[in-house]
CSV table of C-alpha atoms in Angstrom, one decimal:
chain,number,residue,atom,x,y,z
O,7,GLU,CA,-9.2,5.7,-43.2
O,8,GLN,CA,-12.1,5.8,-40.9
O,9,ASP,CA,-12.1,6.5,-37.0
O,10,THR,CA,-12.3,3.4,-35.0
O,11,SER,CA,-11.9,5.2,-31.6
O,12,TYR,CA,-12.7,8.3,-29.6
O,13,ILE,CA,-12.2,9.9,-26.4
O,14,PRO,CA,-15.4,10.4,-24.3
O,15,GLY,CA,-16.3,13.8,-23.9
O,16,THR,CA,-14.1,15.5,-26.8
O,17,ARG,CA,-14.5,16.1,-30.2
O,18,LEU,CA,-11.1,14.8,-31.1
O,19,ARG,CA,-10.7,12.6,-34.4
O,20,PHE,CA,-7.9,10.4,-35.5
O,21,LYS,CA,-8.1,9.4,-38.8
O,22,GLU,CA,-10.8,11.4,-40.6
O,23,PRO,CA,-12.2,14.9,-40.5
O,24,ILE,CA,-15.7,15.8,-40.1
O,25,ASP,CA,-17.4,19.2,-41.4
O,26,ILE,CA,-20.1,20.8,-39.3
O,27,SER,CA,-21.8,23.8,-40.8
O,28,PHE,CA,-23.6,26.1,-39.2
O,29,GLY,CA,-24.8,29.8,-39.4
O,30,GLY,CA,-26.8,28.9,-42.4
O,31,ASN,CA,-24.0,27.1,-44.2
O,32,ALA,CA,-21.6,30.1,-44.0
O,33,ARG,CA,-19.6,29.2,-41.1
O,34,HIS,CA,-18.0,25.5,-40.7
O,35,ASP,CA,-16.1,23.5,-37.6
O,36,LEU,CA,-13.7,21.2,-39.6
O,37,LEU,CA,-12.9,18.6,-37.2
O,38,LEU,CA,-9.4,17.5,-37.9
O,39,PRO,CA,-7.4,14.3,-37.8
O,40,LEU,CA,-5.0,14.3,-34.8
O,41,THR,CA,-2.7,11.5,-35.7
O,42,ASN,CA,-3.5,11.2,-39.5
O,43,SER,CA,0.1,10.6,-41.0
O,44,ASN,CA,-1.2,12.3,-44.2
O,45,TRP,CA,-1.5,15.6,-42.1
O,46,PRO,CA,1.9,16.5,-41.1
O,47,GLU,CA,1.4,20.2,-41.2
O,48,LEU,CA,-1.4,19.7,-38.9
O,49,GLN,CA,1.0,18.0,-36.2
O,50,HIS,CA,3.3,20.4,-36.8
O,51,VAL,CA,1.3,23.2,-35.9
O,52,LEU,CA,-0.3,21.6,-32.6
O,53,HIS,CA,3.2,20.5,-31.7
O,54,SER,CA,4.7,23.9,-32.1
O,55,ALA,CA,1.8,25.9,-30.3
O,56,ILE,CA,1.9,23.5,-27.3
O,57,CYS,CA,5.4,23.3,-26.9
O,58,GLN,CA,5.7,27.2,-26.7
O,59,LEU,CA,2.4,27.7,-24.5
O,60,GLN,CA,2.7,24.9,-22.2
O,61,PRO,CA,4.0,26.8,-19.0
O,62,PHE,CA,1.4,29.3,-19.7
O,63,LEU,CA,-1.4,26.7,-20.6
O,64,LEU,CA,-0.7,24.8,-17.4
O,65,ASP,CA,-0.7,27.6,-15.1
O,66,ALA,CA,-4.0,29.2,-16.8
O,67,VAL,CA,-5.8,26.1,-16.8
O,68,ASP,CA,-5.0,25.7,-13.2
O,69,GLN,CA,-6.0,29.4,-12.2
O,70,LEU,CA,-9.0,30.1,-14.6
O,71,LEU,CA,-11.1,26.9,-15.2
O,72,PRO,CA,-13.7,25.7,-12.6
O,73,CYS,CA,-13.3,22.3,-11.1
O,74,LEU,CA,-16.4,20.1,-11.9
O,75,HIS,CA,-18.0,17.9,-9.4
O,76,GLY,CA,-16.2,14.9,-8.6
O,77,SER,CA,-12.8,16.0,-10.1
O,78,THR,CA,-9.8,14.5,-8.8
O,79,THR,CA,-7.5,16.7,-7.0
O,80,ILE,CA,-4.2,17.2,-8.7
O,81,SER,CA,-1.4,18.3,-6.4
O,82,ASN,CA,1.1,20.7,-8.1
O,83,ARG,CA,-1.3,21.4,-11.0
O,84,SER,CA,0.2,24.4,-12.5
O,85,THR,CA,3.4,22.1,-13.1
O,86,ASP,CA,2.1,18.9,-14.0
O,87,PRO,CA,1.9,18.5,-17.9
O,88,GLY,CA,-0.3,15.4,-17.2
O,89,SER,CA,-3.3,17.9,-15.5
O,90,VAL,CA,-4.2,19.0,-18.9
O,91,GLU,CA,-5.6,17.5,-22.0
O,92,VAL,CA,-6.3,18.2,-25.3
O,93,VAL,CA,-10.5,18.1,-26.1
O,94,GLU,CA,-10.7,19.4,-29.6
O,95,LEU,CA,-8.9,20.0,-32.7
O,96,ALA,CA,-10.4,22.1,-35.6
O,97,SER,CA,-10.5,24.4,-38.4
O,98,LEU,CA,-12.9,27.5,-37.9
O,99,VAL,CA,-13.9,28.5,-41.7
O,100,VAL,CA,-15.9,31.7,-42.3
O,101,ARG,CA,-17.3,32.0,-45.8
O,102,PRO,CA,-18.0,35.6,-47.5
O,103,GLY,CA,-21.6,36.6,-46.6
O,104,SER,CA,-21.8,35.3,-43.1
O,105,ASN,CA,-23.8,37.4,-40.3
O,106,HIS,CA,-22.7,38.8,-37.5
O,107,GLN,CA,-23.3,36.2,-34.4
O,108,LYS,CA,-24.8,37.0,-31.1
O,109,PHE,CA,-22.4,37.1,-28.7
O,110,HIS,CA,-22.0,34.2,-26.4
O,111,GLY,CA,-20.0,32.2,-24.2
O,112,ASP,CA,-19.1,28.4,-25.2
O,113,TYR,CA,-19.6,27.3,-21.6
O,114,ARG,CA,-21.3,28.7,-18.6
O,115,ARG,CA,-20.2,30.5,-15.9
O,116,PHE,CA,-22.2,29.8,-12.7
O,117,SER,CA,-21.8,30.9,-9.0
O,118,PRO,CA,-18.2,31.5,-7.2
O,119,LEU,CA,-17.1,28.3,-6.2
O,120,THR,CA,-16.8,27.1,-2.5
O,121,GLY,CA,-14.3,25.0,-0.7
O,122,LYS,CA,-10.5,25.3,0.2
O,123,ASP,CA,-8.2,27.3,-2.0
O,124,ASP,CA,-4.7,28.2,-0.4
O,125,ALA,CA,-1.1,27.6,-1.7
O,126,ASN,CA,-1.0,23.9,-0.5
O,127,SER,CA,-4.7,22.8,-1.5
O,128,ARG,CA,-6.7,23.8,-4.5
O,129,THR,CA,-9.9,21.8,-3.9
O,130,LEU,CA,-12.8,24.6,-5.2
O,131,GLN,CA,-15.5,22.4,-7.1
O,132,GLU,CA,-18.6,23.7,-8.6
O,133,PRO,CA,-22.1,22.1,-6.9
O,134,LEU,CA,-22.9,18.7,-8.5
O,135,VAL,CA,-26.3,20.5,-10.3
O,136,HIS,CA,-23.9,22.8,-12.3
O,137,THR,CA,-21.9,19.3,-13.6
O,138,GLN,CA,-24.9,17.8,-14.4
O,139,SER,CA,-26.1,20.8,-16.5
O,140,ARG,CA,-22.8,20.3,-18.4
O,141,MET,CA,-23.6,16.8,-19.2
O,142,GLY,CA,-23.2,16.2,-22.6
O,143,LYS,CA,-21.0,19.3,-23.6
O,144,LEU,CA,-17.6,20.0,-23.9
O,145,PRO,CA,-15.8,20.8,-20.6
O,146,PRO,CA,-14.4,24.0,-19.4
O,147,ARG,CA,-11.8,25.1,-21.6
O,148,LEU,CA,-8.8,27.3,-23.0
O,149,VAL,CA,-9.0,27.8,-26.7
O,150,THR,CA,-6.0,28.5,-28.9
O,151,PHE,CA,-6.5,30.3,-32.5
O,152,VAL,CA,-3.5,29.9,-35.1
O,153,ALA,CA,-4.3,32.1,-37.7
O,154,LEU,CA,-4.1,30.4,-40.8
O,155,GLN,CA,-4.1,33.8,-43.1
O,156,ASP,CA,-3.9,37.5,-42.5
O,157,ILE,CA,-7.1,39.1,-41.0
O,158,PRO,CA,-6.4,42.7,-41.4
O,159,SER,CA,-9.9,44.1,-40.6
O,160,LYS,CA,-13.2,43.4,-39.1
O,161,ALA,CA,-14.8,42.9,-42.3
O,162,HIS,CA,-12.8,39.2,-42.6
O,163,GLY,CA,-14.6,38.0,-40.4
O,164,ALA,CA,-12.4,38.8,-37.3
O,165,THR,CA,-13.7,37.3,-34.0
O,166,GLY,CA,-14.4,39.8,-31.2
O,167,PHE,CA,-14.2,39.4,-27.4
O,168,VAL,CA,-15.7,41.6,-24.3
O,169,THR,CA,-13.0,41.2,-21.9
O,170,GLY,CA,-13.7,40.6,-18.1
O,171,THR,CA,-17.1,38.4,-18.9
O,172,HIS,CA,-15.6,35.0,-17.6
O,173,ASN,CA,-17.8,35.1,-14.7
O,174,ALA,CA,-20.8,34.6,-12.9
O,175,GLU,CA,-22.5,37.8,-12.9
O,176,ALA,CA,-21.8,38.7,-16.7
O,177,HIS,CA,-23.3,35.3,-17.7
O,178,LYS,CA,-26.4,36.0,-15.4
O,179,LEU,CA,-27.2,39.1,-17.4
O,180,VAL,CA,-26.5,36.8,-20.7
O,181,TYR,CA,-28.4,33.9,-20.1
O,182,ASP,CA,-30.7,34.3,-17.0
O,183,GLY,CA,-32.6,37.4,-18.9
O,184,GLN,CA,-31.6,40.0,-16.0
O,185,GLY,CA,-32.0,43.3,-17.6
O,186,ILE,CA,-32.3,41.9,-21.2
O,187,ASP,CA,-35.2,40.1,-21.5
O,188,ALA,CA,-38.7,41.1,-20.7
O,189,LYS,CA,-40.8,38.4,-18.9
O,190,ASP,CA,-44.0,40.2,-19.2
O,191,VAL,CA,-44.4,40.9,-22.7
O,192,SER,CA,-47.7,43.3,-21.6
O,193,ASP,CA,-45.1,45.5,-19.8
O,194,ARG,CA,-44.2,48.2,-22.3
O,195,LYS,CA,-41.7,49.8,-19.9
O,196,ALA,CA,-40.0,46.1,-19.0
O,197,ILE,CA,-39.8,45.9,-23.2
O,198,ASP,CA,-38.5,49.0,-24.0
O,199,ALA,CA,-35.9,48.6,-20.7
O,200,ALA,CA,-34.9,44.9,-22.4
O,201,THR,CA,-34.4,46.5,-25.8
O,202,ALA,CA,-32.2,49.2,-24.6
O,203,ALA,CA,-30.2,46.7,-22.8
O,204,ARG,CA,-29.8,44.4,-25.8
O,205,GLN,CA,-28.8,47.5,-28.0
O,206,SER,CA,-26.3,48.8,-25.1
O,207,ILE,CA,-24.6,45.3,-25.3
O,208,LEU,CA,-24.6,45.0,-29.1
O,209,ASP,CA,-23.0,48.6,-29.1
O,210,ILE,CA,-20.4,47.6,-26.5
O,211,SER,CA,-19.5,44.7,-28.3
O,212,THR,CA,-19.4,45.7,-31.7
O,213,ALA,CA,-17.5,49.3,-31.0
O,214,ASN,CA,-13.9,50.1,-30.4
O,215,ALA,CA,-14.5,50.5,-26.9
O,216,GLN,CA,-12.5,49.9,-24.0
O,217,GLY,CA,-12.9,46.4,-23.0
O,218,VAL,CA,-13.5,44.9,-26.1
O,219,VAL,CA,-10.7,43.0,-28.2
O,220,THR,CA,-11.1,41.8,-31.9
O,221,ALA,CA,-9.1,39.4,-33.8
O,222,SER,CA,-8.8,41.9,-36.6
O,223,GLY,CA,-5.1,42.5,-37.2
O,224,PHE,CA,-4.1,38.9,-36.8
O,225,ARG,CA,-1.2,37.9,-39.0
O,226,CYS,CA,-0.6,34.4,-40.6
O,227,GLY,CA,0.8,32.2,-37.7
O,228,ASP,CA,0.0,34.5,-34.8
O,229,ILE,CA,-1.8,32.6,-31.5
O,230,LEU,CA,-4.5,34.1,-29.7
O,231,VAL,CA,-5.4,32.3,-26.5
O,232,TYR,CA,-9.0,33.0,-24.5
O,233,ASP,CA,-11.1,31.2,-21.7
O,234,ALA,CA,-13.9,29.9,-23.8
O,235,SER,CA,-16.6,31.4,-21.2
O,236,VAL,CA,-15.4,34.9,-22.3
O,237,LEU,CA,-18.6,36.6,-24.1
O,238,HIS,CA,-17.7,36.5,-27.6
O,239,TRP,CA,-18.9,36.7,-31.4
O,240,GLY,CA,-17.8,36.0,-34.7
O,241,GLY,CA,-18.0,39.1,-37.0
O,242,PRO,CA,-19.6,39.2,-40.7
O,243,ASN,CA,-17.2,38.2,-43.3
O,244,SER,CA,-17.9,41.1,-46.3
O,245,VAL,CA,-14.8,40.6,-48.3
O,246,PRO,CA,-15.5,38.6,-51.7
O,247,ASN,CA,-13.3,35.4,-52.2
O,248,ASN,CA,-12.4,35.4,-48.6
O,249,ASN,CA,-13.0,31.9,-46.9
O,250,ARG,CA,-11.5,32.9,-43.8
O,251,ALA,CA,-9.7,30.1,-41.9
O,252,LEU,CA,-8.6,29.6,-38.1
O,253,LEU,CA,-7.0,26.6,-36.5
O,254,TYR,CA,-8.0,25.8,-33.1
O,255,PHE,CA,-7.5,23.6,-30.1
O,256,GLY,CA,-8.8,23.4,-26.9
O,257,VAL,CA,-7.7,22.3,-23.6
O,258,ALA,CA,-9.2,21.1,-20.1
O,259,ARG,CA,-8.4,20.0,-17.1
O,260,SER,CA,-7.5,16.0,-16.9
O,261,GLY,CA,-10.6,14.1,-16.9
O,262,ALA,CA,-13.1,16.8,-16.9
O,263,ALA,CA,-14.1,15.5,-20.6
O,264,SER,CA,-14.8,12.2,-19.3
O,265,ILE,CA,-17.3,13.5,-16.4
O,266,LEU,CA,-19.4,15.1,-18.9
O,267,SER,CA,-19.7,12.1,-21.1
O,268,SER,CA,-22.9,10.5,-21.0
O,269,GLN,CA,-23.4,6.8,-20.5
O,270,GLU,CA,-26.0,6.7,-23.2
O,271,HIS,CA,-23.7,8.4,-25.7
O,272,ASP,CA,-20.9,6.0,-24.9
O,273,GLU,CA,-23.2,2.7,-25.4
O,274,GLN,CA,-24.3,4.1,-28.9
O,275,MET,CA,-20.6,4.8,-30.0
O,276,SER,CA,-19.7,0.9,-28.3
O,277,LYS,CA,-22.7,-0.4,-30.6
O,278,MET,CA,-21.1,1.3,-33.6
O,279,GLY,CA,-17.8,-0.5,-33.3
O,280,PHE,CA,-15.9,2.7,-31.8
O,281,LYS,CA,-13.6,2.0,-28.9
O,282,ILE,CA,-12.6,4.1,-26.1
O,283,ALA,CA,-9.0,5.8,-26.4
O,284,PRO,CA,-7.2,7.3,-23.6
O,285,PRO,CA,-6.9,11.3,-23.1
O,286,ILE,CA,-4.2,13.4,-25.3
O,287,LEU,CA,-2.7,15.1,-22.6
O,288,ILE,CA,-0.5,18.0,-23.5
O,289,GLN,CA,2.6,16.2,-22.3
O,290,ASP,CA,1.7,13.4,-25.0
O,291,VAL,CA,1.9,16.1,-27.8
O,292,VAL,CA,5.2,17.5,-26.7
O,293,SER,CA,6.9,14.3,-26.1
O,294,THR,CA,5.4,11.8,-28.9
O,295,VAL,CA,7.9,11.2,-31.6
O,296,ALA,CA,5.1,11.5,-34.3
O,297,PHE,CA,4.5,14.8,-33.4
O,298,ALA,CA,8.2,15.9,-32.9
O,299,GLU,CA,9.3,14.2,-35.9
O,300,SER,CA,6.5,16.3,-38.0
O,301,THR,CA,8.2,19.8,-36.8
O,302,ARG,CA,11.5,19.2,-38.3
O,303,HIS,CA,11.0,20.9,-41.9
O,304,PHE,CA,8.9,23.7,-40.6
O,305,ALA,CA,9.5,27.1,-38.8
O,306,PRO,CA,8.0,27.7,-35.6
O,307,VAL,CA,4.4,29.2,-35.0
O,308,ARG,CA,4.5,32.7,-34.0
């Protein structure tokens, strides 16, 4: 079956998968079909994971993710299952011979937000210029990894995280070149300092140092949740015949994806015959019969 629907601002598929390769064809994002009845195991894992994580995801999205400019304020967001939507569902496959990725965040952290933030009203929004810079990209989100196989060591292509880097200060260091990229190539001291800074970051991010967590020791069925802005990297896979695979899904504030969807892209999709589908809220995944029925013959995700 071919997809005829899409949700603006997301990477969700409904009927057919799409394989996106990168990293010299050694890494693959396989976008998976959310509602294809021929994939009951996929529906089970998503349903099981979200059922178990729902209270945590609601609170974490409310507390951690920035509000885009123009967002609608939802009262009691940390307890409202309609306040969070699913924006991606895929399998990340890393083949033998893949290289060490540069560390990066999957969305940018800018300056601290301004506005009112108290127990009765959370109205913090980022400036318009920052939201505009995100146009056409996935929104700020939390990502959940589900291990599809044991990942006993770094050599198996484990993902590493530099904890505490989901902030504007860390992102400035990486993306704005402060202390990393020499602006004046004729200044030898600046070049040496930039080289040293890059090496220091590489050393920290690839060693078993305090503040660094790697997804090695992951067992099949284990779950790992992270803020997608945390600086991280995919390690090299040096184990023969090991096509390391993870299932993952991303959740964001409800409505954030549609804010970042460009009108030009939506018009192109319409010309191709695609129709806009409503967002998939986590309450839909938890309550929909199709998802619930698919869990009957499976054990829970660990």
